[in-house]
XYZ file of C-alpha atoms in Angstrom:
325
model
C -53.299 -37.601 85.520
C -55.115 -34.543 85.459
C -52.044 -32.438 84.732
C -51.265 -34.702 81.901
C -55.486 -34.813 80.386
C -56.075 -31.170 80.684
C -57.206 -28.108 78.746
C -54.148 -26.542 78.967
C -52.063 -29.214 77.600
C -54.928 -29.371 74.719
C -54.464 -25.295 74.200
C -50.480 -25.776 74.082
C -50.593 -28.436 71.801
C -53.382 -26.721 69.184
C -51.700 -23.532 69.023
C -48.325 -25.822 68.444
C -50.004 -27.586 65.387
C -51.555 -24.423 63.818
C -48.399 -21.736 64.770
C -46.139 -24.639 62.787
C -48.711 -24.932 59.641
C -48.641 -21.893 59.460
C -44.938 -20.784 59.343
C -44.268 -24.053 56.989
C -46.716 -22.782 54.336
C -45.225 -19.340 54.665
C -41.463 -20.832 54.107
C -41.985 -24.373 52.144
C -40.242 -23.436 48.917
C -37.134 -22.934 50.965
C -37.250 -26.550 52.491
C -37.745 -27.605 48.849
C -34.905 -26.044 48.085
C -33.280 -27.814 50.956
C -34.386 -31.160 50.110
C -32.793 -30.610 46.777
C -29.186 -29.162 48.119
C -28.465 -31.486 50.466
C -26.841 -33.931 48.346
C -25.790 -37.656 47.263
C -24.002 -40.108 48.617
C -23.058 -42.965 46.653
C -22.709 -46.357 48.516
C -20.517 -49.058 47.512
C -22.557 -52.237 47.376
C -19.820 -54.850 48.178
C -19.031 -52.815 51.321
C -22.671 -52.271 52.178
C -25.745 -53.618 50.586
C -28.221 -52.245 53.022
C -27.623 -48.582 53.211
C -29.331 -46.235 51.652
C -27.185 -44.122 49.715
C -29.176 -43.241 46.887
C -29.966 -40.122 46.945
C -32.264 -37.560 48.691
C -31.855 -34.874 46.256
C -29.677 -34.077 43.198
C -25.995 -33.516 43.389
C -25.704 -33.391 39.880
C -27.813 -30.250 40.280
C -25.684 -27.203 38.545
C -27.110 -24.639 41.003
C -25.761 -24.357 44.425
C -27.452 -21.921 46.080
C -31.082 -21.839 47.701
C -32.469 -18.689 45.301
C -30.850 -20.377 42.025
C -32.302 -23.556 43.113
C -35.585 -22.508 43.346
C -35.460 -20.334 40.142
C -34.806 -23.381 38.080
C -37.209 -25.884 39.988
C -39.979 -23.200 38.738
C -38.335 -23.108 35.323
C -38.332 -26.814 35.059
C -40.512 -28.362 36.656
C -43.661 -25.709 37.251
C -44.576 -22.349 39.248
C -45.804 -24.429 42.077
C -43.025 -26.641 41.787
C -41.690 -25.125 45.033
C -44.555 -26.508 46.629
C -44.649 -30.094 45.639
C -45.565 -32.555 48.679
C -47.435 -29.602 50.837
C -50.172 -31.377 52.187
C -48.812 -34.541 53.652
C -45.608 -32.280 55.192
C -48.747 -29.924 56.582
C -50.223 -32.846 57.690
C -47.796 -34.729 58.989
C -46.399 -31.307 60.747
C -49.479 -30.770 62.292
C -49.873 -34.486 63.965
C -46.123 -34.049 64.874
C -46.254 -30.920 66.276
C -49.754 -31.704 68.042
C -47.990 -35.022 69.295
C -44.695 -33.125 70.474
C -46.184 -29.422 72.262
C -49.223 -32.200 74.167
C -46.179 -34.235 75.226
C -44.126 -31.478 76.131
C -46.861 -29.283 78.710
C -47.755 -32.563 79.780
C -44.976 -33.832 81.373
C -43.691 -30.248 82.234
C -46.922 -29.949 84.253
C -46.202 -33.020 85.928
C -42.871 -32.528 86.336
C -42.712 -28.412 87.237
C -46.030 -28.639 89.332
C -46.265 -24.946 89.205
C -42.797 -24.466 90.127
C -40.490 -22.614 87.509
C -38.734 -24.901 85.173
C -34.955 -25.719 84.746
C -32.599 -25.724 81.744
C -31.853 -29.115 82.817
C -35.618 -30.600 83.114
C -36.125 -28.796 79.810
C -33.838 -30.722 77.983
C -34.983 -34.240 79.250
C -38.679 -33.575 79.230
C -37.834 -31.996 75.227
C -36.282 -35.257 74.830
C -38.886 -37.900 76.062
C -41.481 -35.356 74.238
C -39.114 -36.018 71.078
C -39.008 -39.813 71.652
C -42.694 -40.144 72.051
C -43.324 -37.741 68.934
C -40.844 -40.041 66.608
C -42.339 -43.581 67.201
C -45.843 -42.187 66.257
C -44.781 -40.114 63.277
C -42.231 -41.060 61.489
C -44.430 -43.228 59.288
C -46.359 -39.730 57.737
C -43.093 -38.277 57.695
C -41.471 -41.379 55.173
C -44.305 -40.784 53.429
C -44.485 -36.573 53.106
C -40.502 -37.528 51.815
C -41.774 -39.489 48.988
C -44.797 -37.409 47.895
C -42.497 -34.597 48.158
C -40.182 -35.763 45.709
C -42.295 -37.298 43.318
C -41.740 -35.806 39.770
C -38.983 -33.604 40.504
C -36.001 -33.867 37.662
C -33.041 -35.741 38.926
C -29.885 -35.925 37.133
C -29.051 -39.210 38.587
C -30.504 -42.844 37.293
C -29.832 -44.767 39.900
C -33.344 -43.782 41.753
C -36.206 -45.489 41.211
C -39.323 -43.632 39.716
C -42.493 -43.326 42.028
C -46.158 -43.148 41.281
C -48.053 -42.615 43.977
C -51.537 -40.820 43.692
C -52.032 -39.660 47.102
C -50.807 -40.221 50.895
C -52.662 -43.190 51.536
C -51.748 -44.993 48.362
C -48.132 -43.967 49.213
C -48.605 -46.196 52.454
C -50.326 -48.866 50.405
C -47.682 -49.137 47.949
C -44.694 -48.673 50.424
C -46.293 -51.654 52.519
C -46.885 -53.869 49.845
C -43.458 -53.126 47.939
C -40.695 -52.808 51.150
C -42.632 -54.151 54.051
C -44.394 -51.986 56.862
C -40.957 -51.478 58.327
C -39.949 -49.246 55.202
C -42.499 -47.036 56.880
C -40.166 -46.297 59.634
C -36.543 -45.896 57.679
C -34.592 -43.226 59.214
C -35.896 -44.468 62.362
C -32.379 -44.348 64.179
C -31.179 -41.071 63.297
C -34.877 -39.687 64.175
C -34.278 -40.938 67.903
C -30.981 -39.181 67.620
C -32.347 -35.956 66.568
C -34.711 -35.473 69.257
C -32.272 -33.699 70.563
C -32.950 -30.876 67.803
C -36.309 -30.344 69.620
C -35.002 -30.580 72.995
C -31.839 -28.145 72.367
C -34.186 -25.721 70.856
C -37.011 -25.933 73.450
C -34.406 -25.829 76.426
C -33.281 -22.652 74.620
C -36.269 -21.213 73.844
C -37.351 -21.761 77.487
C -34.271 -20.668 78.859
C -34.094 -17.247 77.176
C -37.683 -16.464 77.581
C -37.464 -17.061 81.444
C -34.557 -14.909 81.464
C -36.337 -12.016 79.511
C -39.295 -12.408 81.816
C -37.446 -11.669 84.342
C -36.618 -8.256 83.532
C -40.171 -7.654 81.820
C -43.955 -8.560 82.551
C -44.513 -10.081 79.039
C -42.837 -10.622 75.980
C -43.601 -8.577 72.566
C -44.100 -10.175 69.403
C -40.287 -9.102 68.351
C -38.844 -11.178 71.302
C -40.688 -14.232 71.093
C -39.313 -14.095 67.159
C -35.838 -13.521 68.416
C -35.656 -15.514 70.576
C -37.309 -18.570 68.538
C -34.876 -18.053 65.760
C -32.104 -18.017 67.996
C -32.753 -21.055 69.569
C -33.312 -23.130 66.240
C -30.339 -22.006 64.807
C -28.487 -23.455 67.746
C -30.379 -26.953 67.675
C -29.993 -26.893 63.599
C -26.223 -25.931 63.731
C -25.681 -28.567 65.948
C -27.891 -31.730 64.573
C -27.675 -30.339 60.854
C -25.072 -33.722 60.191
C -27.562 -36.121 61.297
C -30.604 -34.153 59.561
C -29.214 -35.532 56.267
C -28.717 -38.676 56.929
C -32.189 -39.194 58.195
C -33.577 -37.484 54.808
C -31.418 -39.637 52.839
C -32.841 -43.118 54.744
C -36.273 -41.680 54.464
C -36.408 -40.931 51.062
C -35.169 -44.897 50.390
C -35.503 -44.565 46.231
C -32.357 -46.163 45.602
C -31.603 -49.712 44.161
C -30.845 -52.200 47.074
C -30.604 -55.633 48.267
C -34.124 -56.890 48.039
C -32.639 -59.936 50.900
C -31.272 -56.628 53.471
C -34.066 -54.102 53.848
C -32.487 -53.545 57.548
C -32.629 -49.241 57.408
C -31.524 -47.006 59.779
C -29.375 -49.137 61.969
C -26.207 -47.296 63.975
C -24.218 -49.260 61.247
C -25.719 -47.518 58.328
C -25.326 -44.027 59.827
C -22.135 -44.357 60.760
C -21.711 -45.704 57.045
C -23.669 -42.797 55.461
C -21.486 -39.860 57.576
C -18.452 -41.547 56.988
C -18.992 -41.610 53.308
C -20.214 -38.153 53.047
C -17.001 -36.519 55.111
C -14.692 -39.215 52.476
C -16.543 -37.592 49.673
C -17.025 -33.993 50.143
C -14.745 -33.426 53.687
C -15.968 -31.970 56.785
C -18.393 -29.873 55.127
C -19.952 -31.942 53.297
C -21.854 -32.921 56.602
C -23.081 -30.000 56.162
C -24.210 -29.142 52.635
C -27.352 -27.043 52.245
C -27.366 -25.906 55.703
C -27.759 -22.488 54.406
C -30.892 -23.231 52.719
C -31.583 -25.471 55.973
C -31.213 -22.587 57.872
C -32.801 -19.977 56.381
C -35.726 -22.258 55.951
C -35.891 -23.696 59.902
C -34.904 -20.275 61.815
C -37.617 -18.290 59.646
C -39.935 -21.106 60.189
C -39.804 -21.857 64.021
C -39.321 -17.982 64.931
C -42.957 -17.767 63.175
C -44.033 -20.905 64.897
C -43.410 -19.773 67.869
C -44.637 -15.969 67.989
C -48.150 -17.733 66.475
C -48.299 -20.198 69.024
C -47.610 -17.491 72.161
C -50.140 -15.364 70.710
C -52.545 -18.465 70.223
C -51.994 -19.720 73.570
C -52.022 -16.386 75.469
C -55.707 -15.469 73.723
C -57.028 -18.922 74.474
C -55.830 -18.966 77.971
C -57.234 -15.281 78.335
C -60.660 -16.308 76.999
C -60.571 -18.934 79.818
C -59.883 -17.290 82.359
C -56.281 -18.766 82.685
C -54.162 -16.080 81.951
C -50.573 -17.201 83.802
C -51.756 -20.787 82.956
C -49.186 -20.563 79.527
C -45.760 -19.175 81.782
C -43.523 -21.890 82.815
């Protein structure tokens, strides 16, 4: 118990929160410009009335690259367009993040016990961290979606306008309107994607054991290396399900008001399989480039904060090896 309520846990998890606020500010216009290229799908109601297959973001959109994208956002809709929706993504990143590094040390410290880690123990305690960190977020996150979104220009009328005049009207509304389940659509495909976490954590862990091996500590360059590297990987390989959850999330589209079921393994399976009949196999994975660009930057930042954070904390302290795994 005392592995799991200690100050190192506490340090890992703060320097997580802050190293990821950090790196999103730095980078948000590109996951704006994500959000915007990932693309429709358009459901057909007879076959399924409960999906949501609206739309995350604007297909009809002329501009198909990330730069172009966010050239005519600014022209359209604002300078600070680009950064529509910061504050509840900041905030919600910061409560996930918190939520996820906490649960990570934690059970590492339980599990490790001062040992060195495994690839293998990496990628299960990544995952339970990632299970844990779903169930108690993905309510802000629905809601960051929405906010996010709010006033941009779509080209498409089958979404349904939004008004909300803050985060916590956004819950208010969303519970009165859908029901408090709307708060966790994309629910499913969340759980699936923990493995994004746990892929890039097992990575990260993996490849900084490995250049600790050869070295006594790692410079600023590695840790960024290293942290892009390993998001790419997780990215690459989740990237499929990464839209679907955005597109269940975002929930703006016209449906069934008797079938508000979201998220289940029938509607993914739905949403993929109309994406690949639509746009082929890589239409699974429109805007990754822009997805990319945005996560790799993003985590490799996160990640050099959050060593630095945690190695001057733990040095203060008195705890200097305390942050090596």
């Amino acid at each position: 118990m005392s592995s799991v309520l200690s100050y190192e846990s506490l340090v890992h998890a703060v320097a997580g929160a802050v190293g990821s606020m950090t790196a999103m500010t730095v980078f948000f216009p590109l996951d704006t410009a994500r959000l915007r290229l990932q693309g429709r799908l358009y459901c057909d109601p007879s076959i399924c009335t409960s999906c949501v297959a609206g739309m995350t973001v604007d297909e009809k959109r002329k501009s198909k690259t990330t730069h172009m994208v966010l050239l005519e956002i600014i022209k359209e809709e604002g300078l600070l367009a680009p950064y529509r929706g910061w504050f509840p993504v900041i905030s919600s990143l910061c409560c996930s993040n918190f939520v996820y590094f906490y649960t990570f040390n934690s059970l590492k410290a339980v599990w490790v016990k001062g040992q060195r880690s495994t690839t293998g123990k990496d990628l299960v305690v990544g995952f339970v961290a990632g299970v844990v960190n779903v169930l108690l977020t993905t309510p802000l996150w629905v809601v960051n979606t929405r906010l996010k979104l709010q006033g941009a220009k779509f080209r498409n009328e089958d979404i349904v306008p939004t008004n909300y005049k803050g985060i916590m009207d956004a819950f208010h509304q969303i519970i009165r309107d859908e029901g408090i389940l709307a708060l966790w659509n994309g629910t499913f495909p969340s759980l699936l994607l923990v493995f994004n976490p746990a892929i890039q954590f097992m990575f990260y862990e993996g490849l900084k054991r490995q250049l600790l091996k050869k070295r006594m500590k790692l410079s600023s360059l590695d840790v960024f290396i290293i942290g892009a590297i390993a998001k790419a990987i997780a990215t690459t390989v989740t990237y499929p399900m990464q839209t679907v959850q955005s597109i269940l999330r975002f929930g703006r589209h016209r449906l069934n008001p008797e079938n508000r079921t979201l998220g289940s393994l029938r509607n993914v399976l739905y949403l993929l399989h109309q994406r690949l009949k639509r746009f082929g196999i890589m239409g699974l994975y429109k805007g990754l480039e822009a997805k990319l660009l945005q996560t790799v930057l993003t985590a490799a930042l996160m990640f050099l904060v959050y060593e630095k954070l945690t190695a001057a904390t733990f040095t203060i302290m008195g705890l200097k090896n305390a942050h090596k795994h």
